[in-house]
């Protein structure tokens, strides 16, 4: 998790530490044990950190709102596409068309009893 400038960062690799500077966050993103990053709401910093995360080739989960406008979303999506990482927002799962198909598939009593 990368939050505001003085927030606790949990890299998902079993350790938590407090980082107070940008270099510390970037160093954390260099950790090969971290595959994905969660960016909590902090819209003023979202685009900056989303691009950095993508450039470090880490998958990205962001909370809504992910950006202040469509241009900012485009910047994030392009950075993720260029670096071959997955971008998801906190509302994607519920509103994705695949979710309804998966529910339909899993509700099939002939397949799953």
PDB file of N, CA and C in Angstrom:
ATOM      1  N   UNK A   1       0.844  -1.158   0.000  1.00  0.00           N
ATOM      2  CA  UNK A   1       0.000   0.000   0.000  1.00  0.00           C
ATOM      3  C   UNK A   1       0.897   1.230   0.000  1.00  0.00           C
ATOM      4  N   UNK A   2       0.585   2.154  -0.860  1.00  0.00           N
ATOM      5  CA  UNK A   2       1.304   3.424  -0.868  1.00  0.00           C
ATOM      6  C   UNK A   2       0.272   4.513  -0.650  1.00  0.00           C
ATOM      7  N   UNK A   3       0.407   5.227   0.425  1.00  0.00           N
ATOM      8  CA  UNK A   3      -0.566   6.250   0.754  1.00  0.00           C
ATOM      9  C   UNK A   3       0.057   7.626   0.712  1.00  0.00           C
ATOM     10  N   UNK A   4      -0.417   8.481   1.614  1.00  0.00           N
ATOM     11  CA  UNK A   4       0.094   9.834   1.701  1.00  0.00           C
ATOM     12  C   UNK A   4       1.562   9.849   2.094  1.00  0.00           C
ATOM     13  N   UNK A   5       2.146  11.004   2.129  1.00  0.00           N
ATOM     14  CA  UNK A   5       3.586  11.129   2.313  1.00  0.00           C
ATOM     15  C   UNK A   5       4.090  10.537   3.631  1.00  0.00           C
ATOM     16  N   UNK A   6       3.251  10.400   4.643  1.00  0.00           N
ATOM     17  CA  UNK A   6       3.725   9.886   5.928  1.00  0.00           C
ATOM     18  C   UNK A   6       2.901   8.692   6.408  1.00  0.00           C
ATOM     19  N   UNK A   7       2.289   7.972   5.503  1.00  0.00           N
ATOM     20  CA  UNK A   7       1.471   6.832   5.901  1.00  0.00           C
ATOM     21  C   UNK A   7       2.276   5.555   5.997  1.00  0.00           C
ATOM     22  N   UNK A   8       1.739   4.626   6.751  1.00  0.00           N
ATOM     23  CA  UNK A   8       2.333   3.306   6.858  1.00  0.00           C
ATOM     24  C   UNK A   8       2.207   2.590   5.528  1.00  0.00           C
ATOM     25  N   UNK A   9       3.242   1.934   5.133  1.00  0.00           N
ATOM     26  CA  UNK A   9       3.251   1.194   3.878  1.00  0.00           C
ATOM     27  C   UNK A   9       3.326  -0.284   4.211  1.00  0.00           C
ATOM     28  N   UNK A  10       2.417  -1.054   3.641  1.00  0.00           N
ATOM     29  CA  UNK A  10       2.453  -2.502   3.808  1.00  0.00           C
ATOM     30  C   UNK A  10       2.695  -3.085   2.437  1.00  0.00           C
ATOM     31  N   UNK A  11       3.855  -3.648   2.248  1.00  0.00           N
ATOM     32  CA  UNK A  11       4.232  -4.166   0.943  1.00  0.00           C
ATOM     33  C   UNK A  11       3.654  -5.517   0.629  1.00  0.00           C
ATOM     34  N   UNK A  12       2.931  -6.137   1.543  1.00  0.00           N
ATOM     35  CA  UNK A  12       2.342  -7.426   1.274  1.00  0.00           C
ATOM     36  C   UNK A  12       3.331  -8.570   1.401  1.00  0.00           C
ATOM     37  N   UNK A  13       4.551  -8.303   1.751  1.00  0.00           N
ATOM     38  CA  UNK A  13       5.539  -9.371   1.874  1.00  0.00           C
ATOM     39  C   UNK A  13       5.757  -9.735   3.338  1.00  0.00           C
ATOM     40  N   UNK A  14       4.774  -9.441   4.179  1.00  0.00           N
ATOM     41  CA  UNK A  14       4.840  -9.838   5.572  1.00  0.00           C
ATOM     42  C   UNK A  14       5.500  -8.824   6.486  1.00  0.00           C
ATOM     43  N   UNK A  15       5.881  -7.703   5.975  1.00  0.00           N
ATOM     44  CA  UNK A  15       6.507  -6.697   6.823  1.00  0.00           C
ATOM     45  C   UNK A  15       5.847  -5.342   6.607  1.00  0.00           C
ATOM     46  N   UNK A  16       5.830  -4.571   7.685  1.00  0.00           N
ATOM     47  CA  UNK A  16       5.299  -3.220   7.596  1.00  0.00           C
ATOM     48  C   UNK A  16       6.389  -2.276   8.080  1.00  0.00           C
ATOM     49  N   UNK A  17       6.435  -1.135   7.479  1.00  0.00           N
ATOM     50  CA  UNK A  17       7.414  -0.156   7.908  1.00  0.00           C
ATOM     51  C   UNK A  17       6.925   1.232   7.543  1.00  0.00           C
ATOM     52  N   UNK A  18       7.387   2.209   8.275  1.00  0.00           N
ATOM     53  CA  UNK A  18       6.988   3.579   8.002  1.00  0.00           C
ATOM     54  C   UNK A  18       8.043   4.247   7.130  1.00  0.00           C
ATOM     55  N   UNK A  19       7.589   4.831   6.044  1.00  0.00           N
ATOM     56  CA  UNK A  19       8.490   5.545   5.146  1.00  0.00           C
ATOM     57  C   UNK A  19       8.019   6.986   5.076  1.00  0.00           C
ATOM     58  N   UNK A  20       8.937   7.909   5.217  1.00  0.00           N
ATOM     59  CA  UNK A  20       8.557   9.311   5.213  1.00  0.00           C
ATOM     60  C   UNK A  20       9.028  10.049   3.976  1.00  0.00           C
ATOM     61  N   UNK A  21       9.647   9.352   3.080  1.00  0.00           N
ATOM     62  CA  UNK A  21      10.144  10.039   1.901  1.00  0.00           C
ATOM     63  C   UNK A  21       9.860   9.233   0.642  1.00  0.00           C
ATOM     64  N   UNK A  22       9.869   9.913  -0.460  1.00  0.00           N
ATOM     65  CA  UNK A  22       9.578   9.304  -1.754  1.00  0.00           C
ATOM     66  C   UNK A  22      10.577   8.214  -2.113  1.00  0.00           C
ATOM     67  N   UNK A  23      11.830   8.402  -1.751  1.00  0.00           N
ATOM     68  CA  UNK A  23      12.844   7.385  -2.044  1.00  0.00           C
ATOM     69  C   UNK A  23      12.516   6.071  -1.365  1.00  0.00           C
ATOM     70  N   UNK A  24      11.985   6.136  -0.160  1.00  0.00           N
ATOM     71  CA  UNK A  24      11.609   4.922   0.557  1.00  0.00           C
ATOM     72  C   UNK A  24      10.502   4.166  -0.153  1.00  0.00           C
ATOM     73  N   UNK A  25       9.539   4.901  -0.676  1.00  0.00           N
ATOM     74  CA  UNK A  25       8.447   4.261  -1.413  1.00  0.00           C
ATOM     75  C   UNK A  25       8.964   3.634  -2.700  1.00  0.00           C
ATOM     76  N   UNK A  26       9.820   4.343  -3.380  1.00  0.00           N
ATOM     77  CA  UNK A  26      10.380   3.798  -4.626  1.00  0.00           C
ATOM     78  C   UNK A  26      11.228   2.559  -4.344  1.00  0.00           C
ATOM     79  N   UNK A  27      11.973   2.583  -3.252  1.00  0.00           N
ATOM     80  CA  UNK A  27      12.780   1.416  -2.888  1.00  0.00           C
ATOM     81  C   UNK A  27      11.881   0.224  -2.587  1.00  0.00           C
ATOM     82  N   UNK A  28      10.770   0.470  -1.931  1.00  0.00           N
ATOM     83  CA  UNK A  28       9.823  -0.599  -1.641  1.00  0.00           C
ATOM     84  C   UNK A  28       9.294  -1.208  -2.933  1.00  0.00           C
ATOM     85  N   UNK A  29       9.073  -0.378  -3.934  1.00  0.00           N
ATOM     86  CA  UNK A  29       8.583  -0.876  -5.223  1.00  0.00           C
ATOM     87  C   UNK A  29       9.637  -1.699  -5.961  1.00  0.00           C
ATOM     88  N   UNK A  30      10.883  -1.583  -5.574  1.00  0.00           N
ATOM     89  CA  UNK A  30      11.941  -2.403  -6.168  1.00  0.00           C
ATOM     90  C   UNK A  30      12.004  -3.799  -5.553  1.00  0.00           C
ATOM     91  N   UNK A  31      11.249  -4.027  -4.495  1.00  0.00           N
ATOM     92  CA  UNK A  31      11.255  -5.324  -3.808  1.00  0.00           C
ATOM     93  C   UNK A  31      10.680  -6.395  -4.734  1.00  0.00           C
ATOM     94  N   UNK A  32      11.459  -7.415  -5.098  1.00  0.00           N
ATOM     95  CA  UNK A  32      10.973  -8.447  -6.024  1.00  0.00           C
ATOM     96  C   UNK A  32       9.876  -9.327  -5.430  1.00  0.00           C
ATOM     97  N   UNK A  33       9.684  -9.275  -4.111  1.00  0.00           N
ATOM     98  CA  UNK A  33       8.630 -10.071  -3.476  1.00  0.00           C
ATOM     99  C   UNK A  33       7.265  -9.400  -3.555  1.00  0.00           C
ATOM    100  N   UNK A  34       7.223  -8.170  -4.025  1.00  0.00           N
ATOM    101  CA  UNK A  34       5.961  -7.440  -4.143  1.00  0.00           C
ATOM    102  C   UNK A  34       5.511  -7.485  -5.597  1.00  0.00           C
ATOM    103  N   UNK A  35       4.330  -8.065  -5.822  1.00  0.00           N
ATOM    104  CA  UNK A  35       3.791  -8.200  -7.177  1.00  0.00           C
ATOM    105  C   UNK A  35       2.732  -7.160  -7.496  1.00  0.00           C
ATOM    106  N   UNK A  36       2.056  -6.663  -6.467  1.00  0.00           N
ATOM    107  CA  UNK A  36       0.933  -5.754  -6.688  1.00  0.00           C
ATOM    108  C   UNK A  36       0.928  -4.685  -5.606  1.00  0.00           C
ATOM    109  N   UNK A  37       0.323  -3.558  -5.945  1.00  0.00           N
ATOM    110  CA  UNK A  37       0.250  -2.432  -5.023  1.00  0.00           C
ATOM    111  C   UNK A  37      -1.183  -1.945  -4.954  1.00  0.00           C
ATOM    112  N   UNK A  38      -1.625  -1.656  -3.753  1.00  0.00           N
ATOM    113  CA  UNK A  38      -2.940  -1.062  -3.514  1.00  0.00           C
ATOM    114  C   UNK A  38      -2.736   0.421  -3.224  1.00  0.00           C
ATOM    115  N   UNK A  39      -3.406   1.262  -4.011  1.00  0.00           N
ATOM    116  CA  UNK A  39      -3.361   2.706  -3.782  1.00  0.00           C
ATOM    117  C   UNK A  39      -4.685   3.140  -3.180  1.00  0.00           C
ATOM    118  N   UNK A  40      -4.707   3.508  -1.905  1.00  0.00           N
ATOM    119  CA  UNK A  40      -5.948   3.968  -1.287  1.00  0.00           C
ATOM    120  C   UNK A  40      -6.294   5.378  -1.771  1.00  0.00           C
ATOM    121  N   UNK A  41      -7.503   5.847  -1.432  1.00  0.00           N
ATOM    122  CA  UNK A  41      -7.925   7.172  -1.900  1.00  0.00           C
ATOM    123  C   UNK A  41      -6.984   8.280  -1.438  1.00  0.00           C
ATOM    124  N   UNK A  42      -6.469   8.990  -2.356  1.00  0.00           N
ATOM    125  CA  UNK A  42      -5.648  10.181  -2.172  1.00  0.00           C
ATOM    126  C   UNK A  42      -5.522  10.779  -3.560  1.00  0.00           C
ATOM    127  N   UNK A  43      -6.643  11.229  -4.089  1.00  0.00           N
ATOM    128  CA  UNK A  43      -6.765  11.548  -5.503  1.00  0.00           C
ATOM    129  C   UNK A  43      -5.679  12.483  -6.011  1.00  0.00           C
ATOM    130  N   UNK A  44      -5.214  13.395  -5.182  1.00  0.00           N
ATOM    131  CA  UNK A  44      -4.200  14.337  -5.657  1.00  0.00           C
ATOM    132  C   UNK A  44      -2.869  13.651  -5.968  1.00  0.00           C
ATOM    133  N   UNK A  45      -2.627  12.471  -5.404  1.00  0.00           N
ATOM    134  CA  UNK A  45      -1.374  11.749  -5.644  1.00  0.00           C
ATOM    135  C   UNK A  45      -1.558  10.504  -6.503  1.00  0.00           C
ATOM    136  N   UNK A  46      -2.797  10.164  -6.824  1.00  0.00           N
ATOM    137  CA  UNK A  46      -3.095   8.900  -7.498  1.00  0.00           C
ATOM    138  C   UNK A  46      -2.347   8.727  -8.815  1.00  0.00           C
ATOM    139  N   UNK A  47      -2.450   9.687  -9.704  1.00  0.00           N
ATOM    140  CA  UNK A  47      -1.862   9.539 -11.037  1.00  0.00           C
ATOM    141  C   UNK A  47      -0.348   9.386 -10.927  1.00  0.00           C
ATOM    142  N   UNK A  48       0.273  10.237 -10.160  1.00  0.00           N
ATOM    143  CA  UNK A  48       1.730  10.187  -9.991  1.00  0.00           C
ATOM    144  C   UNK A  48       2.168   8.792  -9.553  1.00  0.00           C
ATOM    145  N   UNK A  49       1.566   8.283  -8.481  1.00  0.00           N
ATOM    146  CA  UNK A  49       1.989   6.996  -7.945  1.00  0.00           C
ATOM    147  C   UNK A  49       1.529   5.837  -8.807  1.00  0.00           C
ATOM    148  N   UNK A  50       0.402   5.953  -9.461  1.00  0.00           N
ATOM    149  CA  UNK A  50      -0.057   4.883 -10.354  1.00  0.00           C
ATOM    150  C   UNK A  50       0.943   4.675 -11.485  1.00  0.00           C
ATOM    151  N   UNK A  51       1.448   5.751 -12.040  1.00  0.00           N
ATOM    152  CA  UNK A  51       2.429   5.657 -13.127  1.00  0.00           C
ATOM    153  C   UNK A  51       3.737   5.060 -12.605  1.00  0.00           C
ATOM    154  N   UNK A  52       4.180   5.498 -11.435  1.00  0.00           N
ATOM    155  CA  UNK A  52       5.409   4.950 -10.849  1.00  0.00           C
ATOM    156  C   UNK A  52       5.254   3.446 -10.610  1.00  0.00           C
ATOM    157  N   UNK A  53       4.122   3.049 -10.043  1.00  0.00           N
ATOM    158  CA  UNK A  53       3.860   1.629  -9.771  1.00  0.00           C
ATOM    159  C   UNK A  53       3.893   0.827 -11.072  1.00  0.00           C
ATOM    160  N   UNK A  54       3.228   1.323 -12.098  1.00  0.00           N
ATOM    161  CA  UNK A  54       3.206   0.624 -13.393  1.00  0.00           C
ATOM    162  C   UNK A  54       4.613   0.523 -13.978  1.00  0.00           C
ATOM    163  N   UNK A  55       5.378   1.601 -13.884  1.00  0.00           N
ATOM    164  CA  UNK A  55       6.742   1.582 -14.417  1.00  0.00           C
ATOM    165  C   UNK A  55       7.635   0.586 -13.676  1.00  0.00           C
ATOM    166  N   UNK A  56       7.290   0.296 -12.433  1.00  0.00           N
ATOM    167  CA  UNK A  56       8.025  -0.706 -11.653  1.00  0.00           C
ATOM    168  C   UNK A  56       7.483  -2.115 -11.921  1.00  0.00           C
ATOM    169  N   UNK A  57       6.540  -2.203 -12.854  1.00  0.00           N
ATOM    170  CA  UNK A  57       5.945  -3.474 -13.273  1.00  0.00           C
ATOM    171  C   UNK A  57       5.246  -4.208 -12.134  1.00  0.00           C
ATOM    172  N   UNK A  58       4.469  -3.432 -11.370  1.00  0.00           N
ATOM    173  CA  UNK A  58       3.648  -3.990 -10.301  1.00  0.00           C
ATOM    174  C   UNK A  58       2.187  -3.825 -10.708  1.00  0.00           C
ATOM    175  N   UNK A  59       1.389  -4.849 -10.475  1.00  0.00           N
ATOM    176  CA  UNK A  59      -0.039  -4.744 -10.746  1.00  0.00           C
ATOM    177  C   UNK A  59      -0.623  -3.706  -9.800  1.00  0.00           C
ATOM    178  N   UNK A  60      -1.753  -3.121 -10.201  1.00  0.00           N
ATOM    179  CA  UNK A  60      -2.261  -1.945  -9.506  1.00  0.00           C
ATOM    180  C   UNK A  60      -3.741  -2.068  -9.188  1.00  0.00           C
ATOM    181  N   UNK A  61      -4.073  -1.914  -7.911  1.00  0.00           N
ATOM    182  CA  UNK A  61      -5.463  -1.837  -7.464  1.00  0.00           C
ATOM    183  C   UNK A  61      -5.655  -0.472  -6.835  1.00  0.00           C
ATOM    184  N   UNK A  62      -6.618   0.289  -7.367  1.00  0.00           N
ATOM    185  CA  UNK A  62      -6.871   1.640  -6.876  1.00  0.00           C
ATOM    186  C   UNK A  62      -8.307   1.756  -6.399  1.00  0.00           C
ATOM    187  N   UNK A  63      -8.511   2.567  -5.395  1.00  0.00           N
ATOM    188  CA  UNK A  63      -9.857   2.850  -4.919  1.00  0.00           C
ATOM    189  C   UNK A  63     -10.446   4.009  -5.703  1.00  0.00           C
ATOM    190  N   UNK A  64     -11.743   4.066  -5.696  1.00  0.00           N
ATOM    191  CA  UNK A  64     -12.435   5.150  -6.373  1.00  0.00           C
ATOM    192  C   UNK A  64     -12.386   6.397  -5.497  1.00  0.00           C
ATOM    193  N   UNK A  65     -12.352   7.557  -6.037  1.00  0.00           N
ATOM    194  CA  UNK A  65     -12.161   7.810  -7.461  1.00  0.00           C
ATOM    195  C   UNK A  65     -10.699   7.595  -7.837  1.00  0.00           C
ATOM    196  N   UNK A  66     -10.484   7.002  -8.979  1.00  0.00           N
ATOM    197  CA  UNK A  66      -9.109   6.724  -9.396  1.00  0.00           C
ATOM    198  C   UNK A  66      -8.428   7.946  -9.986  1.00  0.00           C
ATOM    199  N   UNK A  67      -9.212   8.926 -10.396  1.00  0.00           N
ATOM    200  CA  UNK A  67      -8.639  10.125 -11.003  1.00  0.00           C
ATOM    201  C   UNK A  67      -9.667  11.244 -10.951  1.00  0.00           C
ATOM    202  N   UNK A  68      -9.209  12.428 -11.275  1.00  0.00           N
ATOM    203  CA  UNK A  68     -10.095  13.589 -11.268  1.00  0.00           C
ATOM    204  C   UNK A  68     -10.806  13.798 -12.595  1.00  0.00           C
ATOM    205  N   UNK A  69     -10.294  13.160 -13.667  1.00  0.00           N
ATOM    206  CA  UNK A  69     -10.919  13.321 -14.979  1.00  0.00           C
ATOM    207  C   UNK A  69     -10.483  12.178 -15.896  1.00  0.00           C
ATOM    208  N   UNK A  70     -11.054  12.127 -17.075  1.00  0.00           N
ATOM    209  CA  UNK A  70     -10.787  11.051 -18.028  1.00  0.00           C
ATOM    210  C   UNK A  70      -9.332  11.061 -18.497  1.00  0.00           C
ATOM    211  N   UNK A  71      -8.763  12.222 -18.659  1.00  0.00           N
ATOM    212  CA  UNK A  71      -7.369  12.311 -19.108  1.00  0.00           C
ATOM    213  C   UNK A  71      -6.450  11.611 -18.106  1.00  0.00           C
ATOM    214  N   UNK A  72      -6.687  11.826 -16.816  1.00  0.00           N
ATOM    215  CA  UNK A  72      -5.863  11.174 -15.797  1.00  0.00           C
ATOM    216  C   UNK A  72      -6.035   9.656 -15.832  1.00  0.00           C
ATOM    217  N   UNK A  73      -7.254   9.194 -16.043  1.00  0.00           N
ATOM    218  CA  UNK A  73      -7.488   7.749 -16.149  1.00  0.00           C
ATOM    219  C   UNK A  73      -6.735   7.195 -17.355  1.00  0.00           C
ATOM    220  N   UNK A  74      -6.781   7.915 -18.465  1.00  0.00           N
ATOM    221  CA  UNK A  74      -6.051   7.479 -19.660  1.00  0.00           C
ATOM    222  C   UNK A  74      -4.554   7.347 -19.376  1.00  0.00           C
ATOM    223  N   UNK A  75      -3.991   8.283 -18.646  1.00  0.00           N
ATOM    224  CA  UNK A  75      -2.565   8.236 -18.304  1.00  0.00           C
ATOM    225  C   UNK A  75      -2.258   6.956 -17.518  1.00  0.00           C
ATOM    226  N   UNK A  76      -3.116   6.632 -16.561  1.00  0.00           N
ATOM    227  CA  UNK A  76      -2.924   5.435 -15.734  1.00  0.00           C
ATOM    228  C   UNK A  76      -3.038   4.172 -16.578  1.00  0.00           C
ATOM    229  N   UNK A  77      -4.089   4.091 -17.382  1.00  0.00           N
ATOM    230  CA  UNK A  77      -4.315   2.898 -18.208  1.00  0.00           C
ATOM    231  C   UNK A  77      -3.166   2.703 -19.201  1.00  0.00           C
ATOM    232  N   UNK A  78      -2.738   3.771 -19.834  1.00  0.00           N
ATOM    233  CA  UNK A  78      -1.632   3.676 -20.796  1.00  0.00           C
ATOM    234  C   UNK A  78      -0.353   3.210 -20.099  1.00  0.00           C
ATOM    235  N   UNK A  79      -0.066   3.752 -18.921  1.00  0.00           N
ATOM    236  CA  UNK A  79       1.137   3.334 -18.184  1.00  0.00           C
ATOM    237  C   UNK A  79       1.080   1.848 -17.855  1.00  0.00           C
ATOM    238  N   UNK A  80      -0.090   1.367 -17.460  1.00  0.00           N
ATOM    239  CA  UNK A  80      -0.240  -0.057 -17.146  1.00  0.00           C
ATOM    240  C   UNK A  80      -0.091  -0.913 -18.400  1.00  0.00           C
ATOM    241  N   UNK A  81      -0.714  -0.495 -19.489  1.00  0.00           N
ATOM    242  CA  UNK A  81      -0.609  -1.257 -20.743  1.00  0.00           C
ATOM    243  C   UNK A  81       0.830  -1.305 -21.242  1.00  0.00           C
ATOM    244  N   UNK A  82       1.518  -0.184 -21.198  1.00  0.00           N
ATOM    245  CA  UNK A  82       2.898  -0.121 -21.686  1.00  0.00           C
ATOM    246  C   UNK A  82       3.849  -0.995 -20.868  1.00  0.00           C
ATOM    247  N   UNK A  83       3.485  -1.241 -19.615  1.00  0.00           N
ATOM    248  CA  UNK A  83       4.358  -2.007 -18.735  1.00  0.00           C
ATOM    249  C   UNK A  83       3.844  -3.417 -18.459  1.00  0.00           C
ATOM    250  N   UNK A  84       2.769  -3.798 -19.135  1.00  0.00           N
ATOM    251  CA  UNK A  84       2.265  -5.162 -19.037  1.00  0.00           C
ATOM    252  C   UNK A  84       1.721  -5.550 -17.677  1.00  0.00           C
ATOM    253  N   UNK A  85       1.111  -4.592 -16.983  1.00  0.00           N
ATOM    254  CA  UNK A  85       0.538  -4.895 -15.672  1.00  0.00           C
ATOM    255  C   UNK A  85      -0.967  -4.673 -15.675  1.00  0.00           C
ATOM    256  N   UNK A  86      -1.633  -5.326 -14.744  1.00  0.00           N
ATOM    257  CA  UNK A  86      -3.089  -5.258 -14.623  1.00  0.00           C
ATOM    258  C   UNK A  86      -3.486  -4.039 -13.808  1.00  0.00           C
ATOM    259  N   UNK A  87      -4.507  -3.335 -14.269  1.00  0.00           N
ATOM    260  CA  UNK A  87      -5.080  -2.210 -13.530  1.00  0.00           C
ATOM    261  C   UNK A  87      -6.504  -2.571 -13.140  1.00  0.00           C
ATOM    262  N   UNK A  88      -6.828  -2.430 -11.865  1.00  0.00           N
ATOM    263  CA  UNK A  88      -8.201  -2.646 -11.401  1.00  0.00           C
ATOM    264  C   UNK A  88      -8.574  -1.521 -10.450  1.00  0.00           C
ATOM    265  N   UNK A  89      -9.833  -1.127 -10.517  1.00  0.00           N
ATOM    266  CA  UNK A  89     -10.316  -0.167  -9.534  1.00  0.00           C
ATOM    267  C   UNK A  89     -11.260  -0.883  -8.583  1.00  0.00           C
ATOM    268  N   UNK A  90     -11.549  -0.248  -7.464  1.00  0.00           N
ATOM    269  CA  UNK A  90     -12.354  -0.867  -6.420  1.00  0.00           C
ATOM    270  C   UNK A  90     -13.765  -1.233  -6.832  1.00  0.00           C
ATOM    271  N   UNK A  91     -14.245  -0.699  -7.935  1.00  0.00           N
ATOM    272  CA  UNK A  91     -15.608  -1.015  -8.369  1.00  0.00           C
ATOM    273  C   UNK A  91     -15.631  -1.968  -9.551  1.00  0.00           C
ATOM    274  N   UNK A  92     -14.484  -2.305 -10.086  1.00  0.00           N
ATOM    275  CA  UNK A  92     -14.434  -3.112 -11.303  1.00  0.00           C
ATOM    276  C   UNK A  92     -15.142  -4.451 -11.151  1.00  0.00           C
ATOM    277  N   UNK A  93     -14.902  -5.145 -10.072  1.00  0.00           N
ATOM    278  CA  UNK A  93     -15.448  -6.482  -9.883  1.00  0.00           C
ATOM    279  C   UNK A  93     -16.973  -6.483  -9.976  1.00  0.00           C
ATOM    280  N   UNK A  94     -17.615  -5.588  -9.279  1.00  0.00           N
ATOM    281  CA  UNK A  94     -19.076  -5.574  -9.236  1.00  0.00           C
ATOM    282  C   UNK A  94     -19.678  -5.254 -10.594  1.00  0.00           C
ATOM    283  N   UNK A  95     -19.069  -4.360 -11.327  1.00  0.00           N
ATOM    284  CA  UNK A  95     -19.654  -3.868 -12.568  1.00  0.00           C
ATOM    285  C   UNK A  95     -19.145  -4.557 -13.829  1.00  0.00           C
ATOM    286  N   UNK A  96     -18.231  -5.471 -13.688  1.00  0.00           N
ATOM    287  CA  UNK A  96     -17.681  -6.155 -14.847  1.00  0.00           C
ATOM    288  C   UNK A  96     -18.679  -7.178 -15.378  1.00  0.00           C
ATOM    289  N   UNK A  97     -18.833  -7.235 -16.690  1.00  0.00           N
ATOM    290  CA  UNK A  97     -19.766  -8.188 -17.303  1.00  0.00           C
ATOM    291  C   UNK A  97     -19.396  -9.634 -16.995  1.00  0.00           C
ATOM    292  N   UNK A  98     -18.119  -9.886 -16.784  1.00  0.00           N
ATOM    293  CA  UNK A  98     -17.693 -11.248 -16.456  1.00  0.00           C
ATOM    294  C   UNK A  98     -18.255 -11.715 -15.120  1.00  0.00           C
ATOM    295  N   UNK A  99     -18.508 -10.787 -14.208  1.00  0.00           N
ATOM    296  CA  UNK A  99     -19.034 -11.161 -12.899  1.00  0.00           C
ATOM    297  C   UNK A  99     -20.377 -11.848 -13.035  1.00  0.00           C
ATOM    298  N   UNK A 100     -21.269 -11.299 -13.845  1.00  0.00           N
ATOM    299  CA  UNK A 100     -22.586 -11.916 -14.052  1.00  0.00           C
ATOM    300  C   UNK A 100     -22.438 -13.291 -14.687  1.00  0.00           C
ATOM    301  N   UNK A 101     -21.542 -13.419 -15.659  1.00  0.00           N
ATOM    302  CA  UNK A 101     -21.312 -14.718 -16.304  1.00  0.00           C
ATOM    303  C   UNK A 101     -20.756 -15.736 -15.306  1.00  0.00           C
ATOM    304  N   UNK A 102     -19.852 -15.300 -14.460  1.00  0.00           N
ATOM    305  CA  UNK A 102     -19.288 -16.208 -13.462  1.00  0.00           C
ATOM    306  C   UNK A 102     -20.354 -16.663 -12.476  1.00  0.00           C
ATOM    307  N   UNK A 103     -21.206 -15.736 -12.043  1.00  0.00           N
ATOM    308  CA  UNK A 103     -22.294 -16.098 -11.129  1.00  0.00           C
ATOM    309  C   UNK A 103     -23.231 -17.099 -11.787  1.00  0.00           C
ATOM    310  N   UNK A 104     -23.546 -16.862 -13.042  1.00  0.00           N
ATOM    311  CA  UNK A 104     -24.404 -17.781 -13.792  1.00  0.00           C
ATOM    312  C   UNK A 104     -23.749 -19.165 -13.882  1.00  0.00           C
ATOM    313  N   UNK A 105     -22.499 -19.201 -14.211  1.00  0.00           N
ATOM    314  CA  UNK A 105     -21.749 -20.455 -14.335  1.00  0.00           C
ATOM    315  C   UNK A 105     -21.705 -21.203 -12.998  1.00  0.00           C
ATOM    316  N   UNK A 106     -21.387 -20.478 -11.921  1.00  0.00           N
ATOM    317  CA  UNK A 106     -21.265 -21.105 -10.607  1.00  0.00           C
ATOM    318  C   UNK A 106     -22.605 -21.528 -10.021  1.00  0.00           C
ATOM    319  N   UNK A 107     -23.684 -20.936 -10.504  1.00  0.00           N
ATOM    320  CA  UNK A 107     -25.023 -21.295 -10.029  1.00  0.00           C
ATOM    321  C   UNK A 107     -25.600 -22.502 -10.749  1.00  0.00           C
ATOM    322  N   UNK A 108     -24.903 -23.009 -11.732  1.00  0.00           N
ATOM    323  CA  UNK A 108     -25.371 -24.155 -12.514  1.00  0.00           C
ATOM    324  C   UNK A 108     -25.283 -25.419 -11.659  1.00  0.00           C
ATOM    325  N   UNK A 109     -26.441 -25.901 -11.206  1.00  0.00           N
ATOM    326  CA  UNK A 109     -26.469 -27.066 -10.313  1.00  0.00           C
ATOM    327  C   UNK A 109     -26.001 -28.344 -10.998  1.00  0.00           C
ATOM    328  N   UNK A 110     -26.084 -28.399 -12.318  1.00  0.00           N
ATOM    329  CA  UNK A 110     -25.601 -29.587 -13.029  1.00  0.00           C
ATOM    330  C   UNK A 110     -24.069 -29.664 -13.006  1.00  0.00           C
ATOM    331  N   UNK A 111     -23.434 -28.524 -12.938  1.00  0.00           N
ATOM    332  CA  UNK A 111     -21.966 -28.501 -12.887  1.00  0.00           C
ATOM    333  C   UNK A 111     -21.435 -28.626 -11.463  1.00  0.00           C
ATOM    334  N   UNK A 112     -22.131 -27.991 -10.537  1.00  0.00           N
ATOM    335  CA  UNK A 112     -21.601 -27.896  -9.177  1.00  0.00           C
ATOM    336  C   UNK A 112     -22.506 -28.488  -8.104  1.00  0.00           C
ATOM    337  N   UNK A 113     -23.601 -29.121  -8.502  1.00  0.00           N
ATOM    338  CA  UNK A 113     -24.499 -29.776  -7.537  1.00  0.00           C
ATOM    339  C   UNK A 113     -25.255 -28.813  -6.763  1.00  0.00           C
TER     340      UNK A 113
END
